CSV table of C-alpha atoms in Angstrom, one decimal:
chain,number,residue,atom,x,y,z
A,1,MET,CA,224.4,-93.2,-81.9
A,2,ALA,CA,223.1,-89.7,-81.6
A,3,MET,CA,224.8,-89.4,-78.1
A,4,ARG,CA,228.2,-90.2,-79.9
A,5,THR,CA,227.7,-87.5,-82.5
A,6,ARG,CA,226.9,-85.0,-79.7
A,7,ARG,CA,230.1,-85.8,-77.5
A,8,GLY,CA,232.1,-85.7,-80.8
A,9,ASN,CA,231.0,-82.3,-81.7
A,10,SER,CA,231.6,-80.9,-78.2
A,11,ALA,CA,234.9,-82.4,-78.0
A,12,GLU,CA,236.0,-80.5,-81.4
A,13,ARG,CA,234.6,-77.4,-79.9
A,14,ASN,CA,236.7,-77.9,-76.8
A,15,GLY,CA,239.8,-78.5,-78.8
A,16,ALA,CA,240.1,-82.0,-77.3
A,17,PRO,CA,240.4,-85.4,-79.0
A,18,TYR,CA,237.5,-87.9,-78.8
A,19,PRO,CA,238.6,-90.8,-77.0
A,20,ALA,CA,239.1,-94.2,-78.6
A,21,ARG,CA,236.1,-96.9,-78.2
A,22,ASP,CA,238.4,-99.0,-76.2
A,23,ALA,CA,239.2,-96.4,-73.9
A,24,MET,CA,235.8,-95.9,-72.9
A,25,GLY,CA,234.9,-99.7,-72.6
A,26,ASP,CA,231.4,-100.5,-71.4
A,27,ALA,CA,231.0,-97.1,-69.7
A,28,ASP,CA,230.0,-95.9,-72.9
A,29,ALA,CA,227.1,-98.5,-73.6
A,30,GLU,CA,225.9,-97.7,-70.4
A,31,MET,CA,225.8,-94.0,-71.0
A,32,GLU,CA,223.4,-94.7,-74.0
A,33,VAL,CA,220.2,-94.8,-72.6
A,34,ALA,CA,219.6,-92.7,-69.5
A,35,PRO,CA,216.7,-93.9,-67.0
A,36,ALA,CA,213.9,-92.0,-67.0
A,37,PRO,CA,213.1,-89.7,-64.2
A,38,VAL,CA,210.9,-90.8,-61.4
A,39,ARG,CA,208.7,-88.8,-59.1
A,40,ARG,CA,209.8,-89.2,-55.4
A,41,GLY,CA,207.0,-91.1,-53.7
A,42,GLY,CA,205.1,-91.8,-57.1
A,43,ARG,CA,204.9,-93.5,-60.1
A,44,ASP,CA,205.9,-92.8,-63.7
A,45,ALA,CA,202.8,-92.1,-66.0
A,46,ALA,CA,202.4,-95.6,-67.4
A,47,GLY,CA,202.4,-97.1,-63.8
A,48,ARG,CA,199.7,-94.6,-63.1
A,49,GLU,CA,197.7,-95.3,-65.7
A,50,ALA,CA,197.9,-99.0,-64.9
A,51,GLY,CA,197.0,-98.4,-61.3
A,52,ARG,CA,193.9,-96.3,-62.3
A,53,GLU,CA,192.9,-99.4,-64.7
A,54,GLY,CA,193.8,-102.1,-61.7
A,55,GLY,CA,192.0,-99.7,-59.2
A,56,GLY,CA,188.8,-99.8,-61.5
A,57,ARG,CA,188.8,-103.6,-61.7
A,58,ARG,CA,189.1,-103.9,-57.9
A,59,GLY,CA,186.5,-101.7,-57.4
A,60,GLU,CA,184.3,-103.7,-59.7
A,61,ARG,CA,185.2,-106.9,-57.7
A,62,GLY,CA,184.6,-105.4,-54.4
A,63,SER,CA,181.0,-104.1,-55.6
A,64,GLY,CA,180.1,-107.5,-56.7
A,65,GLY,CA,181.4,-109.5,-53.5
A,66,GLY,CA,182.5,-112.8,-55.4
A,67,GLY,CA,178.6,-113.6,-57.2
A,68,GLY,CA,176.2,-111.2,-55.2
A,69,GLY,CA,178.0,-110.4,-51.7
A,70,SER,CA,178.3,-107.1,-50.8
A,71,GLY,CA,182.1,-107.8,-49.4
A,72,HIS,CA,185.5,-107.6,-50.9
A,73,GLY,CA,186.4,-108.9,-54.1
A,74,GLY,CA,186.4,-112.7,-55.4
A,75,GLY,CA,183.8,-114.3,-52.9
A,76,GLY,CA,184.4,-112.3,-49.6
A,77,GLY,CA,182.0,-110.2,-47.4
A,78,HIS,CA,178.4,-111.6,-46.5
A,79,GLY,CA,177.7,-113.3,-49.7
A,80,GLY,CA,180.6,-115.7,-50.2
A,81,GLY,CA,179.9,-117.8,-53.0
A,82,GLY,CA,176.3,-116.9,-53.5
A,83,GLY,CA,175.8,-113.2,-51.6
A,84,SER,CA,173.3,-112.7,-49.2
A,85,GLY,CA,170.9,-113.9,-51.4
A,86,ASP,CA,172.2,-117.6,-51.7
A,87,MET,CA,169.3,-119.7,-51.1
A,88,PRO,CA,168.9,-123.3,-51.1
A,89,ALA,CA,168.6,-125.2,-54.2
A,90,PHE,CA,165.1,-126.6,-53.7
A,91,LEU,CA,163.7,-123.0,-53.6
A,92,GLU,CA,164.6,-122.4,-57.0
A,93,ARG,CA,163.1,-125.9,-57.7
A,94,ILE,CA,159.6,-125.1,-55.9
A,95,ALA,CA,159.5,-121.6,-57.6
A,96,ARG,CA,159.3,-123.8,-61.0
A,97,GLY,CA,156.8,-125.7,-59.8
A,98,ASN,CA,158.4,-129.1,-59.1
A,99,ASN,CA,158.2,-130.4,-55.6
A,100,LEU,CA,158.5,-133.8,-56.4
A,101,THR,CA,161.1,-136.1,-54.9
A,102,LYS,CA,161.6,-139.6,-56.5
A,103,ILE,CA,162.8,-142.1,-53.9
A,104,GLY,CA,164.3,-145.5,-55.7
A,105,ALA,CA,165.3,-148.7,-54.3
A,106,SER,CA,168.9,-147.6,-53.7
A,107,THR,CA,168.1,-144.0,-52.3
A,108,ASN,CA,169.7,-143.0,-49.1
A,109,PRO,CA,167.0,-142.2,-46.6
A,110,ARG,CA,169.2,-139.7,-44.5
A,111,ASP,CA,169.7,-137.8,-47.5
A,112,THR,CA,166.3,-137.4,-48.1
A,113,ALA,CA,165.3,-136.5,-44.9
A,114,GLN,CA,167.7,-133.7,-44.5
A,115,LEU,CA,165.9,-132.3,-47.7
A,116,ILE,CA,162.4,-132.9,-45.9
A,117,ALA,CA,163.7,-131.3,-42.8
A,118,ALA,CA,165.1,-128.4,-44.4
A,119,GLN,CA,161.7,-127.6,-46.1
A,120,ALA,CA,160.0,-128.1,-43.2
A,121,ARG,CA,161.7,-125.5,-41.3
A,122,MET,CA,161.3,-123.1,-44.4
A,123,PRO,CA,157.9,-121.2,-44.9
A,124,VAL,CA,157.7,-123.5,-48.1
A,125,GLU,CA,155.5,-126.7,-48.5
A,126,CYS,CA,157.3,-130.0,-47.7
A,127,PRO,CA,158.3,-132.1,-50.6
A,128,CYS,CA,155.8,-135.1,-52.1
A,129,LEU,CA,157.8,-138.4,-52.3
A,130,MET,CA,156.8,-140.8,-54.9
A,131,ALA,CA,157.8,-144.3,-54.7
A,132,VAL,CA,157.2,-147.2,-56.8
A,133,GLY,CA,157.7,-150.8,-55.3
A,134,PRO,CA,158.2,-152.3,-51.7
A,135,GLN,CA,161.7,-151.1,-51.4
A,136,SER,CA,161.2,-147.7,-52.5
A,137,CYS,CA,158.3,-147.2,-50.5
A,138,ASN,CA,160.3,-148.6,-47.3
A,139,GLN,CA,163.2,-146.1,-48.0
A,140,ALA,CA,160.7,-143.2,-48.3
A,141,THR,CA,159.1,-144.2,-45.1
A,142,LYS,CA,162.3,-144.2,-43.4
A,143,ALA,CA,163.2,-140.7,-44.4
A,144,ILE,CA,160.2,-139.3,-43.0
A,145,CYS,CA,161.0,-141.3,-39.6
A,146,ILE,CA,164.5,-139.7,-40.0
A,147,ALA,CA,163.2,-136.2,-40.5
A,148,ARG,CA,161.1,-136.5,-38.0
A,149,THR,CA,163.7,-137.2,-35.6
A,150,TYR,CA,165.7,-134.4,-37.0
A,151,LEU,CA,162.9,-131.9,-36.2
A,152,LYS,CA,162.0,-133.2,-32.8
A,153,LEU,CA,165.8,-132.0,-31.6
A,154,SER,CA,165.3,-128.4,-32.4
A,155,GLU,CA,161.8,-127.4,-33.5
A,156,ASP,CA,158.3,-127.5,-32.8
A,157,VAL,CA,157.0,-128.3,-36.2
A,158,ASP,CA,156.3,-132.0,-36.9
A,159,ILE,CA,155.2,-133.7,-40.1
A,160,ALA,CA,153.1,-136.6,-41.4
A,161,PHE,CA,152.5,-138.1,-44.9
A,162,GLN,CA,149.1,-138.7,-46.6
A,163,PRO,CA,149.8,-141.6,-49.1
A,164,GLU,CA,147.6,-142.2,-52.3
A,165,PHE,CA,148.0,-144.1,-55.4
A,166,ILE,CA,149.4,-142.6,-58.6
A,167,HIS,CA,149.3,-144.1,-62.0
A,168,LEU,CA,152.5,-143.8,-64.1
A,169,ASP,CA,152.3,-142.8,-67.9
A,170,LEU,CA,152.2,-145.5,-70.4
A,171,SER,CA,152.4,-148.2,-68.1
A,172,ASP,CA,149.7,-150.4,-66.0
A,173,THR,CA,151.9,-150.2,-62.8
A,174,SER,CA,150.5,-148.0,-60.1
A,175,GLY,CA,152.9,-146.2,-57.6
A,176,LEU,CA,152.6,-144.4,-54.5
A,177,SER,CA,152.7,-140.6,-53.8
A,178,LEU,CA,153.4,-139.5,-50.4
A,179,PRO,CA,152.9,-135.8,-49.8
A,180,ILE,CA,154.2,-134.5,-46.5
A,181,VAL,CA,152.3,-132.2,-44.6
A,182,LYS,CA,153.3,-129.8,-41.5
A,183,LYS,CA,151.8,-130.3,-38.2
A,184,ALA,CA,152.2,-129.0,-34.6
A,185,ARG,CA,154.5,-131.1,-32.5
A,186,ARG,CA,152.1,-133.5,-30.4
A,187,GLU,CA,153.5,-135.1,-27.1
A,188,ALA,CA,152.7,-138.7,-26.3
A,189,ALA,CA,149.3,-138.8,-24.5
A,190,PRO,CA,149.8,-140.4,-21.0
A,191,ASP,CA,148.1,-143.8,-20.2
A,192,GLY,CA,144.5,-143.3,-19.9
A,193,ALA,CA,141.2,-143.8,-21.4
A,194,GLY,CA,142.6,-142.3,-25.0
A,195,VAL,CA,145.3,-144.6,-24.9
A,196,SER,CA,142.9,-147.9,-24.5
A,197,LYS,CA,141.2,-147.0,-27.7
A,198,MET,CA,144.6,-147.3,-29.5
A,199,GLN,CA,144.4,-150.4,-31.7
A,200,THR,CA,147.8,-152.2,-32.3
A,201,LEU,CA,147.6,-154.1,-36.3
A,202,LYS,CA,150.9,-155.9,-36.9
A,203,VAL,CA,151.5,-155.8,-40.5
A,204,ALA,CA,153.4,-158.6,-42.6
A,205,SER,CA,154.2,-158.8,-46.1
A,206,ALA,CA,151.1,-161.3,-46.6
A,207,THR,CA,148.5,-158.8,-45.4
A,208,ASP,CA,145.9,-158.0,-47.6
A,209,ALA,CA,146.0,-154.2,-48.0
A,210,LYS,CA,142.2,-153.9,-48.6
A,211,VAL,CA,141.5,-156.0,-45.4
A,212,LEU,CA,143.8,-153.8,-43.4
A,213,ALA,CA,142.2,-150.8,-45.2
A,214,GLY,CA,138.8,-151.8,-43.8
A,215,ALA,CA,140.0,-152.1,-40.4
A,216,ILE,CA,141.4,-148.7,-40.3
A,217,ALA,CA,138.3,-147.2,-41.8
A,218,ILE,CA,136.1,-149.0,-39.2
A,219,ALA,CA,138.4,-147.5,-36.3
A,220,ALA,CA,138.3,-143.8,-38.0
A,221,ARG,CA,134.7,-143.9,-38.0
A,222,GLN,CA,134.6,-145.0,-34.3
A,223,SER,CA,137.0,-142.2,-33.6
A,224,ASP,CA,139.6,-144.8,-32.4
A,225,ARG,CA,143.2,-144.5,-33.0
A,226,VAL,CA,145.3,-147.1,-34.8
A,227,GLN,CA,148.8,-147.8,-35.3
A,228,MET,CA,150.8,-150.7,-37.1
A,229,VAL,CA,154.1,-152.3,-36.8
A,230,ALA,CA,155.7,-153.3,-40.0
A,231,ILE,CA,159.0,-155.0,-40.1
A,232,GLY,CA,160.6,-155.2,-43.4
A,233,ALA,CA,160.3,-153.3,-46.8
A,234,GLY,CA,157.3,-155.6,-48.0
A,235,SER,CA,155.2,-155.0,-44.8
A,236,VAL,CA,156.0,-151.3,-44.6
A,237,ASN,CA,154.6,-151.3,-48.3
A,238,GLN,CA,151.3,-153.2,-47.5
A,239,ALA,CA,150.7,-150.9,-44.2
A,240,VAL,CA,151.2,-147.9,-46.2
A,241,LYS,CA,148.8,-149.1,-49.1
A,242,GLY,CA,146.4,-150.2,-46.8
A,243,ILE,CA,146.3,-146.1,-45.3
A,244,ALA,CA,145.9,-145.1,-49.1
A,245,ILE,CA,143.2,-147.3,-49.6
A,246,ALA,CA,141.4,-146.3,-46.5
A,247,ARG,CA,141.4,-143.0,-47.5
A,248,GLN,CA,139.5,-143.5,-50.6
A,249,TYR,CA,136.8,-145.4,-48.4
A,250,LEU,CA,136.7,-142.5,-45.9
A,251,GLU,CA,136.5,-139.8,-48.6
A,252,THR,CA,133.0,-139.5,-48.9
A,253,GLU,CA,132.5,-139.4,-45.0
A,254,GLY,CA,134.4,-136.1,-44.8
A,255,LEU,CA,137.1,-138.0,-42.9
A,256,ASP,CA,140.7,-137.8,-44.1
A,257,LEU,CA,143.7,-139.7,-42.5
A,258,THR,CA,147.6,-138.7,-41.9
A,259,CYS,CA,150.3,-140.8,-40.6
A,260,ARG,CA,153.3,-140.3,-38.7
A,261,PRO,CA,155.8,-143.2,-38.6
A,262,GLU,CA,158.8,-143.5,-36.1
A,263,PHE,CA,161.1,-146.0,-35.5
A,264,VAL,CA,160.7,-148.7,-32.3
A,265,ASP,CA,162.3,-151.5,-31.2
A,266,VAL,CA,160.1,-154.6,-30.8
A,267,GLY,CA,161.0,-157.8,-29.3
A,268,THR,CA,161.8,-160.9,-31.7
A,269,GLU,CA,160.5,-164.6,-31.7
A,270,GLU,CA,160.8,-166.6,-28.6
A,271,GLY,CA,164.1,-168.3,-27.9
A,272,SER,CA,166.1,-165.7,-29.6
A,273,GLY,CA,167.6,-164.5,-26.2
A,274,GLY,CA,165.7,-161.4,-25.5
A,275,GLN,CA,166.7,-159.9,-28.9
A,276,THR,CA,165.1,-156.7,-30.4
A,277,THR,CA,164.7,-155.6,-33.9
A,278,THR,CA,163.8,-152.4,-35.6
A,279,ALA,CA,160.4,-151.9,-36.9
A,280,ILE,CA,158.5,-148.9,-38.1
A,281,LYS,CA,155.6,-148.2,-36.3
A,282,LEU,CA,152.9,-145.8,-38.5
A,283,VAL,CA,150.3,-143.8,-36.1
A,284,VAL,CA,147.1,-142.9,-37.9
A,285,LEU,CA,145.4,-140.0,-37.1
A,286,VAL,CA,142.1,-139.0,-38.3
A,287,GLU,CA,141.2,-135.6,-39.4
A,288,GLN,CA,137.6,-133.9,-40.4
A,289,CYS,CA,138.0,-132.9,-44.3
């Protein structure tokens, strides 16, 4: 409206009649609002202000690097999702004083083996496994066997475990605690006098764990080596319990036991066509306390 008034005044001063609306058509509407001038090669004030705000936000994201990284916005750079300080989850758990891993009857031993191997490679203690029942004990022992296989492929470190009994709260049921310790890798000894002292004990699910523990303790006192072969969850459970009881027998004598489990193929009964089955061999080593 203001621009129309100015045109009218100008027309009166020049002595020319003001044109009718229908003569100007839409051109008059287009001339009512003139576009704001834009500097060549730049933006208007509002655009520059928005750019400064956006640049500030980009700078803040860049310095963060996506949650701790030193990289470029939104998770880039060295850190990615956790930055250069991104550490395995078990380190936070260990820092809280919790290095216990409970093993159930349906626990996947490979998943537990990956955790054991990862901690064995780090400058931290290996986890302590807790198992209640034959099937859980079998899964825990399998996990240690698999972890030893992982470590054997790329590392000089080896692991062993030292079973002991634990009493569960509010229950008369006892379970097994399997603390895992790091050991230097030892190659198998060649055939000779040392190997001739190795005693091989076959363990069944009906084997008396106390009788087995007595045999292990006697061999330990004589500096003989013992290895047990077990097939099935019940047999493995009795073998591990035998080691735990034998450790109690030797506790006052300054001796202790560690166990290094591994998978072995053993022949089945005669008449099966020479077929083999996978068993667990538990090599028991004697240590001075």
